[in-house]
Tab-separated table of C-alpha atoms in Angstrom:
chain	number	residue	atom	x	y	z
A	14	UNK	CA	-72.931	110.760	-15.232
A	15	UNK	CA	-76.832	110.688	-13.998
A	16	UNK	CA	-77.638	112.820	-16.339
A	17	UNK	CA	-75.594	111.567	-18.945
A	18	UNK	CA	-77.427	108.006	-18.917
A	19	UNK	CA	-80.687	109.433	-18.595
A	20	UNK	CA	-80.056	111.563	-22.280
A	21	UNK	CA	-78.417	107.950	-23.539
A	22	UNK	CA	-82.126	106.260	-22.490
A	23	UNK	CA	-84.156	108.989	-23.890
A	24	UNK	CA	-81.903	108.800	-27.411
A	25	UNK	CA	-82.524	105.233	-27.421
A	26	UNK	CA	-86.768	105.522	-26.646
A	27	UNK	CA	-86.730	107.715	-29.281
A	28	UNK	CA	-85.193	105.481	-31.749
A	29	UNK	CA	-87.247	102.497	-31.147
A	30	UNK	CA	-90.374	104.654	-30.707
A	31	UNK	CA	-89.174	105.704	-34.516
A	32	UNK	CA	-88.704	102.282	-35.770
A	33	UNK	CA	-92.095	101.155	-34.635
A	34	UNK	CA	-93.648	104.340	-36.384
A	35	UNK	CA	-91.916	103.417	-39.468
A	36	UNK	CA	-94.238	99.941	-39.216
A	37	UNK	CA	-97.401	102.397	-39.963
A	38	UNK	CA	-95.829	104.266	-42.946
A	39	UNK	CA	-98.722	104.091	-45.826
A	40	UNK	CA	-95.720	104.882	-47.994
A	41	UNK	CA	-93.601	101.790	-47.005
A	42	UNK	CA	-97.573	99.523	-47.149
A	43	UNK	CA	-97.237	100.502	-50.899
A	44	UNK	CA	-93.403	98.941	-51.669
A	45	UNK	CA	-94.536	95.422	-49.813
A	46	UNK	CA	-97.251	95.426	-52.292
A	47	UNK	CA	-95.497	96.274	-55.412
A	48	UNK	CA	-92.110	94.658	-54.006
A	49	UNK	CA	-94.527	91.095	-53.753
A	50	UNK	CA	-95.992	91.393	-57.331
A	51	UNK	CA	-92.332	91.864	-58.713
A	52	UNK	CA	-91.658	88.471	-57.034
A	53	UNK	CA	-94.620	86.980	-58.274
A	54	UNK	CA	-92.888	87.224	-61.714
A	55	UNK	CA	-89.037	86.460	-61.456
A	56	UNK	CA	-88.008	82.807	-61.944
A	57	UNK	CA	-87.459	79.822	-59.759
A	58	UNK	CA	-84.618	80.215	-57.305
A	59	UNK	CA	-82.365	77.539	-57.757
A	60	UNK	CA	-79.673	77.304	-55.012
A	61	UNK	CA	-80.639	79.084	-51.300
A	62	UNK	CA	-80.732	77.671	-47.360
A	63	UNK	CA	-84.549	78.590	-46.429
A	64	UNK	CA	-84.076	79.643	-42.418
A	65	UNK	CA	-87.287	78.713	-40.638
A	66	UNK	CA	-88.614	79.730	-37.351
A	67	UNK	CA	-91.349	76.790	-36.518
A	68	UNK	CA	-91.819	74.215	-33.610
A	69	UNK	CA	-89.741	71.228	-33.557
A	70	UNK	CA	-91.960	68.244	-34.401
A	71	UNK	CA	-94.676	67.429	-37.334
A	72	UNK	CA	-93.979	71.113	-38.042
A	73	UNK	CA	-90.663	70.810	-39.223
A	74	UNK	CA	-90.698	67.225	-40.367
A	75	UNK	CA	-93.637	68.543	-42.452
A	76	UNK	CA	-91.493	71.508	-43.983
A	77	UNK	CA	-88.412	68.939	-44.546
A	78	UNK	CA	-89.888	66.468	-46.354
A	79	UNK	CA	-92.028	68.725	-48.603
A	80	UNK	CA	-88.638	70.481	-49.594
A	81	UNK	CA	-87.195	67.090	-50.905
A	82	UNK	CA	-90.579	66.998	-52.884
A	83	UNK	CA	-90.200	70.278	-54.497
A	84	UNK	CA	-85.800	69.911	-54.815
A	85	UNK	CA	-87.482	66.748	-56.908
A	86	UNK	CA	-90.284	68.318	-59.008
A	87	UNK	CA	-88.535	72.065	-59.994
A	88	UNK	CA	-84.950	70.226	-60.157
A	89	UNK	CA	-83.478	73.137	-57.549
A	90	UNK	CA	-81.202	72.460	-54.019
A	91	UNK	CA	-83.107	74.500	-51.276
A	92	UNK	CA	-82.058	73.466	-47.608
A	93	UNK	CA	-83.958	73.989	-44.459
A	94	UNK	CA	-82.602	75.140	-41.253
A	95	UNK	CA	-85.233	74.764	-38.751
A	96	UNK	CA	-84.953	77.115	-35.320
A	97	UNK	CA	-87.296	75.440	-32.837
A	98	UNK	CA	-89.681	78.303	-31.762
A	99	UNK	CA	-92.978	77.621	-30.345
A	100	UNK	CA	-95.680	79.416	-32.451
A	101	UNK	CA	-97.333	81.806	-30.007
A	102	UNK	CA	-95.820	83.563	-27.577
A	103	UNK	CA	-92.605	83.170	-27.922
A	104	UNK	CA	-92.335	83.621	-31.673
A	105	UNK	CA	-93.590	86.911	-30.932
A	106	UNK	CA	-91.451	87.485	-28.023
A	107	UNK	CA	-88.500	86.043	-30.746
A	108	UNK	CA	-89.339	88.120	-33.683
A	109	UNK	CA	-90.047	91.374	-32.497
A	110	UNK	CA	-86.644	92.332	-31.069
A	111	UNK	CA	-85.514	92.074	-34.557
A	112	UNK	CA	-88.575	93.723	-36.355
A	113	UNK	CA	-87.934	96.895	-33.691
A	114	UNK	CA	-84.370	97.274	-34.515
A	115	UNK	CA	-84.880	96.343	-38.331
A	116	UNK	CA	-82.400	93.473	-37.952
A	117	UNK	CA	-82.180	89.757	-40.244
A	118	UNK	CA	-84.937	88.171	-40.347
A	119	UNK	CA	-85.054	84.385	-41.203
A	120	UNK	CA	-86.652	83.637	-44.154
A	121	UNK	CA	-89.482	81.763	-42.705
A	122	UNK	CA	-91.573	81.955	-39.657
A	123	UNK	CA	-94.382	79.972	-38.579
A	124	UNK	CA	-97.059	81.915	-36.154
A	125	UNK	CA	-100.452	81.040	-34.772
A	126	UNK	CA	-103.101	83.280	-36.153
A	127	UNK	CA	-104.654	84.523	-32.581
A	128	UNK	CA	-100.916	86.247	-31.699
A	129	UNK	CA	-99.935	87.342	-35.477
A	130	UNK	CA	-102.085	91.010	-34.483
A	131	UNK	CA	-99.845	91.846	-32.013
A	132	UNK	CA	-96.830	92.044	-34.868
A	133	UNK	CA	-99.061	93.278	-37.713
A	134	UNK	CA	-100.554	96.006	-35.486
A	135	UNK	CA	-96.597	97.345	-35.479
A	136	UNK	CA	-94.827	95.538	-38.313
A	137	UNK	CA	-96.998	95.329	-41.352
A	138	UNK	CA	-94.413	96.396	-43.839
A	139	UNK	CA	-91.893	94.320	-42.897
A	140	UNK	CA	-93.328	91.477	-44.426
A	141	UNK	CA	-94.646	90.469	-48.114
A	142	UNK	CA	-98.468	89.653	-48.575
A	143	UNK	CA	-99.500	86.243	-49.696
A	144	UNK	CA	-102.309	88.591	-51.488
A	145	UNK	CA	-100.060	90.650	-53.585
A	146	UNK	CA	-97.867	87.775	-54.131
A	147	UNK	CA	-100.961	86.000	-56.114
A	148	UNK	CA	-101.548	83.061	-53.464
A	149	UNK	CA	-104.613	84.175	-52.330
A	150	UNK	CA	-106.110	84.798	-56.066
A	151	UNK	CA	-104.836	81.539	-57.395
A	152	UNK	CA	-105.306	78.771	-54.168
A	153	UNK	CA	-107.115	80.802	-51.788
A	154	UNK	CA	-110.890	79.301	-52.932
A	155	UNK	CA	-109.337	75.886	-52.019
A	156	UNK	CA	-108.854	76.845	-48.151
A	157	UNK	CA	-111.148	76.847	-45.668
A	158	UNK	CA	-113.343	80.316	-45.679
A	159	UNK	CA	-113.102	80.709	-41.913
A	160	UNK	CA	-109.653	80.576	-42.382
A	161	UNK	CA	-109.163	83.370	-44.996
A	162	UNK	CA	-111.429	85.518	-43.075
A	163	UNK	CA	-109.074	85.070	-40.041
A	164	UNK	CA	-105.894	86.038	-42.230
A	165	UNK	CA	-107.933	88.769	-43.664
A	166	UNK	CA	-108.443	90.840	-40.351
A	167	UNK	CA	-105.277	89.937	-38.829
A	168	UNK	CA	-103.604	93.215	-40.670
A	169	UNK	CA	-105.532	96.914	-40.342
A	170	UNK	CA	-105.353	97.108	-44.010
A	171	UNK	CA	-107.262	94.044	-44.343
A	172	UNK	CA	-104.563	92.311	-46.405
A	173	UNK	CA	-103.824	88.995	-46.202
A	174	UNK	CA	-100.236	88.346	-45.235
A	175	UNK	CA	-100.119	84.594	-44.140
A	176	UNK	CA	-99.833	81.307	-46.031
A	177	UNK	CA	-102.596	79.450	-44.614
A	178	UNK	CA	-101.569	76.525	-43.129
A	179	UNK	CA	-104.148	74.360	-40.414
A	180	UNK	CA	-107.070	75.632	-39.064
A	181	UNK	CA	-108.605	74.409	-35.713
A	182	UNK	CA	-111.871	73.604	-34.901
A	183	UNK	CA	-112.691	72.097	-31.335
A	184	UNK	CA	-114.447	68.749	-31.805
A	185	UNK	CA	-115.695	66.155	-28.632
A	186	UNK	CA	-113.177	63.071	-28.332
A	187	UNK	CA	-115.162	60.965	-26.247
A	188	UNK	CA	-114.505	57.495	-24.620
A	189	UNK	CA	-117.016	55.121	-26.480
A	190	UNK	CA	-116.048	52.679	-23.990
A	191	UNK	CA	-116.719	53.872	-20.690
A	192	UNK	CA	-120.104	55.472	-22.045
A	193	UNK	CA	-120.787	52.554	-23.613
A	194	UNK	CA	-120.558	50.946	-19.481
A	195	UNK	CA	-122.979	53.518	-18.636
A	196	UNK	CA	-125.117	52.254	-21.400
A	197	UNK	CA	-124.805	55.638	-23.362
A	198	UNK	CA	-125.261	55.309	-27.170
A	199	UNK	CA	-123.344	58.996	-27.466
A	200	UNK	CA	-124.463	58.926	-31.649
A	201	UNK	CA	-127.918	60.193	-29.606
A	202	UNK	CA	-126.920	62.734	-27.876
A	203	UNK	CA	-127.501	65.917	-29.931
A	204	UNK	CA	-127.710	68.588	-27.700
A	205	UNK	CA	-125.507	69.838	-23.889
A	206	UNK	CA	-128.914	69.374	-22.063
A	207	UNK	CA	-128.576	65.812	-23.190
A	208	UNK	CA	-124.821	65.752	-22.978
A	209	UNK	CA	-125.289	66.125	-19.191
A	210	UNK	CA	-127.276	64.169	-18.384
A	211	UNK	CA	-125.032	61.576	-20.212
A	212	UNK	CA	-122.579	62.736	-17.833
A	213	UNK	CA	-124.637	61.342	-14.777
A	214	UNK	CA	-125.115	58.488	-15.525
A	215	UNK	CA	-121.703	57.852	-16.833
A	216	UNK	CA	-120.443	59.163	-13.415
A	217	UNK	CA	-122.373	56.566	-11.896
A	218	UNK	CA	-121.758	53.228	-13.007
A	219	UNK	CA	-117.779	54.528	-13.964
A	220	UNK	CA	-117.410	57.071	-11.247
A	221	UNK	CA	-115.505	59.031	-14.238
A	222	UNK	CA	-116.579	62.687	-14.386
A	223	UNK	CA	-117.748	64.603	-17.542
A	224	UNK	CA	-115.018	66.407	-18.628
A	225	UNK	CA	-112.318	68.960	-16.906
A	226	UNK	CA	-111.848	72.611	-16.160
A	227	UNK	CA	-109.167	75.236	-15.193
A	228	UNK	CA	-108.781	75.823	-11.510
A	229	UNK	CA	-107.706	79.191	-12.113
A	230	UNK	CA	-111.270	80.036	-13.834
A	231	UNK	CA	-112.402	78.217	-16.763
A	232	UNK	CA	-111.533	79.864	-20.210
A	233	UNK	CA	-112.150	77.294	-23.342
A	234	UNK	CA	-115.495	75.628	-22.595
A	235	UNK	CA	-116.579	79.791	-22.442
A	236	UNK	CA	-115.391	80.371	-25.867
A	237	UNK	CA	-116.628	77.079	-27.285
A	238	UNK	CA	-119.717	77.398	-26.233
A	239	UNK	CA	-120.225	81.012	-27.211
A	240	UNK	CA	-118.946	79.969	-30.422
A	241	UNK	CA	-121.582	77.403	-30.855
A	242	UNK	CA	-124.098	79.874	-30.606
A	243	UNK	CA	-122.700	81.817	-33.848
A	244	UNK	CA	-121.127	84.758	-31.287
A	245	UNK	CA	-116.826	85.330	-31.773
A	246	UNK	CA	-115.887	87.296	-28.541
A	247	UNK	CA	-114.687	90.016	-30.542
A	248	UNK	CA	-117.118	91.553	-33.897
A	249	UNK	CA	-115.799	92.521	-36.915
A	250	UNK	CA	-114.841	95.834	-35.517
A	251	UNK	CA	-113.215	95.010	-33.072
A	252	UNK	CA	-115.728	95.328	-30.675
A	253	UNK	CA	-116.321	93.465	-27.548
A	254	UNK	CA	-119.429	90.889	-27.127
A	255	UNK	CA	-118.058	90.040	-23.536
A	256	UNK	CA	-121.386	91.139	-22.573
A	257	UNK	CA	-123.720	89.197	-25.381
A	258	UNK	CA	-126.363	87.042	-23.741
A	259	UNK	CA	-124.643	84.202	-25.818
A	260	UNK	CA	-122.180	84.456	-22.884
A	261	UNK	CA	-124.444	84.657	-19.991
A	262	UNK	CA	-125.647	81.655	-21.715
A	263	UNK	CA	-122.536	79.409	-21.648
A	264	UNK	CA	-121.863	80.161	-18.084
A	265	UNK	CA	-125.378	78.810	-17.462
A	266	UNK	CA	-124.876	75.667	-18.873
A	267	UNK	CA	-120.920	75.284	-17.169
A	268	UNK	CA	-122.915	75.915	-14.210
A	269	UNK	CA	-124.806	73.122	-14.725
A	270	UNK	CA	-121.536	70.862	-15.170
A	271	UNK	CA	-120.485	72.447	-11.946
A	272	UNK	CA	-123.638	71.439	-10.043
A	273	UNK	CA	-123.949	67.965	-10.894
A	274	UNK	CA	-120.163	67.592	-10.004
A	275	UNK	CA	-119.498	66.117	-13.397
A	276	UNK	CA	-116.076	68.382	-13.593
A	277	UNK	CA	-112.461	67.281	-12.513
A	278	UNK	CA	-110.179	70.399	-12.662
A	279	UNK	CA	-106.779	70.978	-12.624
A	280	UNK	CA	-103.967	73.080	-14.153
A	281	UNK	CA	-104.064	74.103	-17.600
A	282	UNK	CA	-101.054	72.472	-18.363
A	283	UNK	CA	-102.312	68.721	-17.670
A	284	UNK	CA	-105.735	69.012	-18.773
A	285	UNK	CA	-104.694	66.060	-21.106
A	286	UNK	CA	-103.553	63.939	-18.731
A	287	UNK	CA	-106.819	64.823	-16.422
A	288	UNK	CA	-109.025	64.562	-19.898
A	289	UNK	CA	-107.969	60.708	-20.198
A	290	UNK	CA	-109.675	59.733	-16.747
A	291	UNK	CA	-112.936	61.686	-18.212
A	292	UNK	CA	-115.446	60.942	-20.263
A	293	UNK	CA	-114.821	63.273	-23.054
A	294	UNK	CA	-112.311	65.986	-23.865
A	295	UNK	CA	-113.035	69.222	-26.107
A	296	UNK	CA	-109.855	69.906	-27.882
A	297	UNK	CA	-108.808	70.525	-31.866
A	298	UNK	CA	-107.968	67.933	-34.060
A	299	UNK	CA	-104.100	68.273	-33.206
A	300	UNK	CA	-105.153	66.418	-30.083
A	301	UNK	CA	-105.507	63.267	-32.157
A	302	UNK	CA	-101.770	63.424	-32.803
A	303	UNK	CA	-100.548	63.294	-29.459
A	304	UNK	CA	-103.383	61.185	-27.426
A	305	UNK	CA	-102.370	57.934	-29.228
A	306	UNK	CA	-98.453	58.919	-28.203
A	307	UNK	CA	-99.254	58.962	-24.883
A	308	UNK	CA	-101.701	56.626	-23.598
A	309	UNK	CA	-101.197	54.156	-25.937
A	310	UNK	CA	-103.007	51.527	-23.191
A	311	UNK	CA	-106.614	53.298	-24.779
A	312	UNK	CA	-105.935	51.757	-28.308
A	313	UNK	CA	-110.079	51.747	-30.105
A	314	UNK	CA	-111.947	53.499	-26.920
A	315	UNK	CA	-111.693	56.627	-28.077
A	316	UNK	CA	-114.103	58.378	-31.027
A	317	UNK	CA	-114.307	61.595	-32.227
A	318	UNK	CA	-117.226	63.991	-33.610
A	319	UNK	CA	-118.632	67.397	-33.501
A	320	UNK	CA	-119.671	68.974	-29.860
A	321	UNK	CA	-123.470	68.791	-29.054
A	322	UNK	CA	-125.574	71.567	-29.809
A	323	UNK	CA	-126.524	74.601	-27.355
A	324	UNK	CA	-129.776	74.650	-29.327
A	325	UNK	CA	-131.406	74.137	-32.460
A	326	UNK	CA	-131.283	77.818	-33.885
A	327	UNK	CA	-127.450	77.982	-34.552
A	328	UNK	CA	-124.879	75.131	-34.518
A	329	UNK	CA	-121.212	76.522	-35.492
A	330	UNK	CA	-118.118	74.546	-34.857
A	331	UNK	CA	-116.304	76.646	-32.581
A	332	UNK	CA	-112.816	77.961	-33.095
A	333	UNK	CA	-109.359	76.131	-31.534
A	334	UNK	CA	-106.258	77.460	-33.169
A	335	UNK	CA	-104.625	77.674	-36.543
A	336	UNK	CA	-101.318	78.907	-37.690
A	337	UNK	CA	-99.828	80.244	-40.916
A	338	UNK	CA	-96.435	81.188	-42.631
A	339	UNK	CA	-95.227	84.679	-42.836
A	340	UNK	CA	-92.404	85.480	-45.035
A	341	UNK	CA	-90.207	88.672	-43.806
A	342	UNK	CA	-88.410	91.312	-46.592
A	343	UNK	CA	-85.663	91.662	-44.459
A	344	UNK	CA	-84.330	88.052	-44.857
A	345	UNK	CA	-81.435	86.320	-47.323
A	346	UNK	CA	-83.859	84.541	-49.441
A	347	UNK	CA	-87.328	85.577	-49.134
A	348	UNK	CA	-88.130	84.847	-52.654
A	349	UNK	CA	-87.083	81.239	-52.346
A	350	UNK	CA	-89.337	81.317	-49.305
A	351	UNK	CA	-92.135	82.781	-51.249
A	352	UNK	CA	-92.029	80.262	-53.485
A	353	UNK	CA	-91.503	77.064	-51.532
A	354	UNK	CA	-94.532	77.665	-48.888
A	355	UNK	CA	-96.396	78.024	-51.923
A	356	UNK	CA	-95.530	74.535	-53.159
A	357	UNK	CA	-96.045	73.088	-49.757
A	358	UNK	CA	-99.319	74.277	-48.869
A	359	UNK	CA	-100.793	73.319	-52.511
A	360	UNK	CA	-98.982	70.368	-53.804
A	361	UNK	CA	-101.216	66.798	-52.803
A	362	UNK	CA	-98.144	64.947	-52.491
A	363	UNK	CA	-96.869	67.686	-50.376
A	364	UNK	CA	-100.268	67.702	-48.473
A	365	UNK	CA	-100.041	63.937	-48.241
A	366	UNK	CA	-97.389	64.367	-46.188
A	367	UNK	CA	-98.490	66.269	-43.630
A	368	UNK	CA	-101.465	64.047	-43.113
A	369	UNK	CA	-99.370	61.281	-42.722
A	370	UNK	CA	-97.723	63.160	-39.980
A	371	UNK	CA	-101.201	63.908	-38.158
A	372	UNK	CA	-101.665	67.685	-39.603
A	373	UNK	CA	-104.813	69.211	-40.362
A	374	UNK	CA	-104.180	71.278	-43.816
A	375	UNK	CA	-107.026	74.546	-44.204
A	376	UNK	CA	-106.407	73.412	-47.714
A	377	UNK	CA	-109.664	71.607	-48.437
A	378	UNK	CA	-107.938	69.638	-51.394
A	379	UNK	CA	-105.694	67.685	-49.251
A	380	UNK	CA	-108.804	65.940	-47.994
A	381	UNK	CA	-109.775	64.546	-51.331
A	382	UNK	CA	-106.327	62.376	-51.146
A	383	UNK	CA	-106.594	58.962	-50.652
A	384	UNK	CA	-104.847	59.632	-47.594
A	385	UNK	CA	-107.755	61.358	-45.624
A	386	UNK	CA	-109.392	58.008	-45.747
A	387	UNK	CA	-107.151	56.370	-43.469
A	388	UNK	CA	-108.495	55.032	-40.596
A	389	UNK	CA	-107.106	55.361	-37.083
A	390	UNK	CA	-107.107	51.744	-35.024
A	391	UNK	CA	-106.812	54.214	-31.641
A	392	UNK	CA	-110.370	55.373	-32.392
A	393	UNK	CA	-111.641	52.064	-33.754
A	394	UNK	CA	-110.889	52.144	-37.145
A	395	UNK	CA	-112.937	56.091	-37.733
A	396	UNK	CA	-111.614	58.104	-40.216
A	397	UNK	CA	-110.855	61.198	-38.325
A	398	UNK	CA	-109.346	63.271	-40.995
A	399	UNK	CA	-112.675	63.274	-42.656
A	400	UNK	CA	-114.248	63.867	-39.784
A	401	UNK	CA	-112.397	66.759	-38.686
A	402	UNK	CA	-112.608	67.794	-42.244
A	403	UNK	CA	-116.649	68.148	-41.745
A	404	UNK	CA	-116.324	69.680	-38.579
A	405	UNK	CA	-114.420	72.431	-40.217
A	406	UNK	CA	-116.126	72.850	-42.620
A	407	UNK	CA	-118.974	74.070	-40.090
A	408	UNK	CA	-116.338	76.457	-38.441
A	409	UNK	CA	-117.653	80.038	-36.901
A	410	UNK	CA	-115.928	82.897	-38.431
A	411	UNK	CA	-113.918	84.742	-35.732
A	412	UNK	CA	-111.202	87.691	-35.790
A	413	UNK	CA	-108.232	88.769	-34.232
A	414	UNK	CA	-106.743	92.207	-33.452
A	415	UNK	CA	-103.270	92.468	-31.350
A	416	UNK	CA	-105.513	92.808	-27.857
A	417	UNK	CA	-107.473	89.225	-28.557
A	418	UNK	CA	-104.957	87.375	-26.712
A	419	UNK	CA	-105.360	89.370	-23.642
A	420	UNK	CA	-108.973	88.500	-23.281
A	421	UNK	CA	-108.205	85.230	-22.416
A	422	UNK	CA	-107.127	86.511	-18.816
A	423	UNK	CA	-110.276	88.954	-18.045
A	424	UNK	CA	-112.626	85.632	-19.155
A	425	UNK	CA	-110.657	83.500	-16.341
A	426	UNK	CA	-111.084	86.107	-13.880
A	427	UNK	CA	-114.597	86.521	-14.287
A	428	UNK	CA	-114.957	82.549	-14.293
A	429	UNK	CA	-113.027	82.449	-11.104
A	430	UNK	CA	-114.996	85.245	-9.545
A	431	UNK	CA	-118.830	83.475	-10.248
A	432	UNK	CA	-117.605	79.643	-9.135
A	433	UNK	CA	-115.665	80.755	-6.231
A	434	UNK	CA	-116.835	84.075	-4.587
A	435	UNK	CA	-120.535	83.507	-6.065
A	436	UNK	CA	-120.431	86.516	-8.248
A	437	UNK	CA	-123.200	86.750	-10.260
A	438	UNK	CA	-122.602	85.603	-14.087
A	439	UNK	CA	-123.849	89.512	-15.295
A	440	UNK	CA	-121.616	91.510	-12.671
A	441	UNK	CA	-118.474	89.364	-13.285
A	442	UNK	CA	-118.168	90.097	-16.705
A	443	UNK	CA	-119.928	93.506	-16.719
A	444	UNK	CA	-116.699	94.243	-14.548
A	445	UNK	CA	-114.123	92.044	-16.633
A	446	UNK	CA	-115.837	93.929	-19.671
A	447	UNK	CA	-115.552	97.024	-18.331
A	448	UNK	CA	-111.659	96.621	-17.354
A	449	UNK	CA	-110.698	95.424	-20.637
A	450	UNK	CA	-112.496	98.382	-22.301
A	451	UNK	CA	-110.713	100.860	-19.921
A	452	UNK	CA	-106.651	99.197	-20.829
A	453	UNK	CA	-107.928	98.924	-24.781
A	454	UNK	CA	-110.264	101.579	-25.419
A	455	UNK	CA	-112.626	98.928	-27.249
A	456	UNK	CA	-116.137	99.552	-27.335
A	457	UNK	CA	-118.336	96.914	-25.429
A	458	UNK	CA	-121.321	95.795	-27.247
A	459	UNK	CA	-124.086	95.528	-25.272
């Protein structure tokens, strides 16, 4: 019986280990790419129920009432049914069960950009290309370029599979108020040096501190600040610039934050909640959307704008998140899929709507709409859309491969390792580096 199971598990390894190979087959890369042209020509589907993986919320209000838009303009009766999946993670951990054992797909499926390598790496064929399908030659000027350079290296072939939805840049929301106690005119601070020392005083006549970091080892203010300085974490090649002095550099300044005990830290998971006591918070624009929600008692102290400069040389907005469509061949009605996203992410009306529910389109058309000049009483009357729109506009251009994610842990380690056991900034994450390098076989840049 032993031995009986153990054939049974090594039959079954070898059929998943041959499903995943088929993911890689050049021959199958060729049919997505004609199969998505063919598309590109047949006519409007009229009747279908459009199954959508994507976060209950905005998300899926957003998708609902840009289907009664299009069931309006093209005269057809397309239904949504929305399955609430969060867009990281656990989409992945959702969708690839299926994808290994070739099963139904829905016909939608809404993932961020930083964990899409980690399916294309495997699954490339499985899905149709917004490239091939003509998205990208016909719309893809209008988006932001940042954001087509992300879709562009999520997949090793360098096609571009997602319908670009938002794109993320982190921007300072700052209480105007409390600096404002501290007799801080924050339009005049321009640079982290000066930031700081905004922070002192601010802790002094408020007793608020600066801003917060993770317990467990700080992780975004690293990446932000790198990004300032016109470094992404990974090059275009994959490569690693763990060890970039553009690193070195941010820890420096965190170290700073950390001396002049201008830091309240906590758990990742109520960094929000800690934020609101500070004086500023470093978040994307989808921050905006839930801040007002809840702590509605902060109605007009709040502004937003772009994060000081680490110096004068380079001055990128640095990267927070984004998320795009994917549309999978092995669904019931891909082609009705196909063709909705592309109304929704392209129509103004459509685009409208979505503003009005707090998004943040990549589309840079949606922010010529009378809507992106709304103004927002919670941060006295500013016109954050715009705002965010400029900041964008500035973004760094990163890239993702299916081990980015992982980073994230070996940056927190080394973070932990310099506050708390006084390991110097080069050491920690010459050894962080050099772990990552041995589990991935990436090459470090040095």
């Amino acid at each position: 019986m032993k031995v009986r199971r153990w054939l049974n598990l090594a039959l079954g390894l070898i059929v998943l280990v041959s499903l995943v190979a088929c993911g890689n087959s050049p021959s199958k890369a060729k049919e997505t790419a004609a199969s998505a042209k063919e598309l590109a020509t047949k006519k409007r589907v009229k009747k279908a129920t459009i199954e959508a993986y994507v976060p209950k919320g905005k998300n899926t209000d957003y998708l609902q009432k840009a289907m009664e838009l299009y069931n309006q303009k093209y005269h057809t009766k397309l239904k949504l049914t929305p399955v609430d999946v969060a867009p990281a993670i656990p989409m992945v951990q959702k969708v690839t069960p299926k994808l290994v054992a070739n099963e139904k797909m829905p016909d939608l499926i809404f993932l961020q950009d930083s964990n899409a390598g980690s399916l294309f790496d495997k699954f490339e064929d499985r899905f149709y290309s917004a490239e091939d399908f003509g998205f990208v030659k016909k719309y893809g000027k209008n988006f932001y370029s940042a954001k087509m350079n992300m879709l562009e290296n999520i997949a090793s072939s360098k096609k571009i599979y997602g319908f670009p939805n938002d794109w993320g840049n982190a921007a300072m929301f700052y209480n105007e108020a409390a600096f404002k106690e501290a007799d801080v005119d924050m339009i005049h601070i321009k640079t982290w040096d000066e930031l700081i020392e905004a922070g002192k005083k601010l802790k002094e006549k408020t007793g608020k501190k600066l801003l917060f970091m993770r317990d467990t080892g700080e992780l975004d203010l690293v990446k932000y600040l790198t990004d300032q300085q016109g470094i992404s974490l990974f090059d275009k090649g994959g490569n690693l610039n763990l060890l970039d002095p553009a690193v070195e550099k941010s820890y420096k300044i965190i170290q700073k934050l950390q001396k002049e005990d201008l830091v309240s830290y906590g758990n990742s998971k109520d960094y929000s909640i800690i934020g609101q006591d500070c004086g500023i918070m470093l978040a994307g624009g989808w921050l905006a959307s839930y801040q007002a929600v809840d702590h509605p008692a902060d109605e007009g102290k709040w502004r937003i704008r772009a994060i000081p400069v680490v110096d004068s040389v380079n001055n990128f907005a640095p990267m927070s998140g984004g998320s795009s469509y994917y549309v999978p061949k092995n669904s019931d009605h891909a082609l009705a899929a196909l063709q909705f996203i592309t109304f929704a992410l392209t129509d103004k009306d459509a685009l409208d709507v979505y503003m009005e529910l707090s998004g943040l389109p990549a589309n840079m058309a949606a922010y010529t709409s009378i809507i992106a000049q709304k103004e927002f009483s919670y941060y006295g009357k500013q016109k954050i859309l715009l705002t965010l729109n400029e900041i964008s506009q500035n973004s760094i251009e990163g890239y993702v491969f299916p081990y980015s994610a992982d980073l994230d842990n070996y940056i927190e380690a080394a973070s932990y390792d310099i506050k708390n056991k006084g390991v110097p900034i080069k050491e920690a994450l010459k050894k962080q580096a050099e772990d990552f390098s041995s589990k991935y076989g990436v090459k470090v840049n040095k």
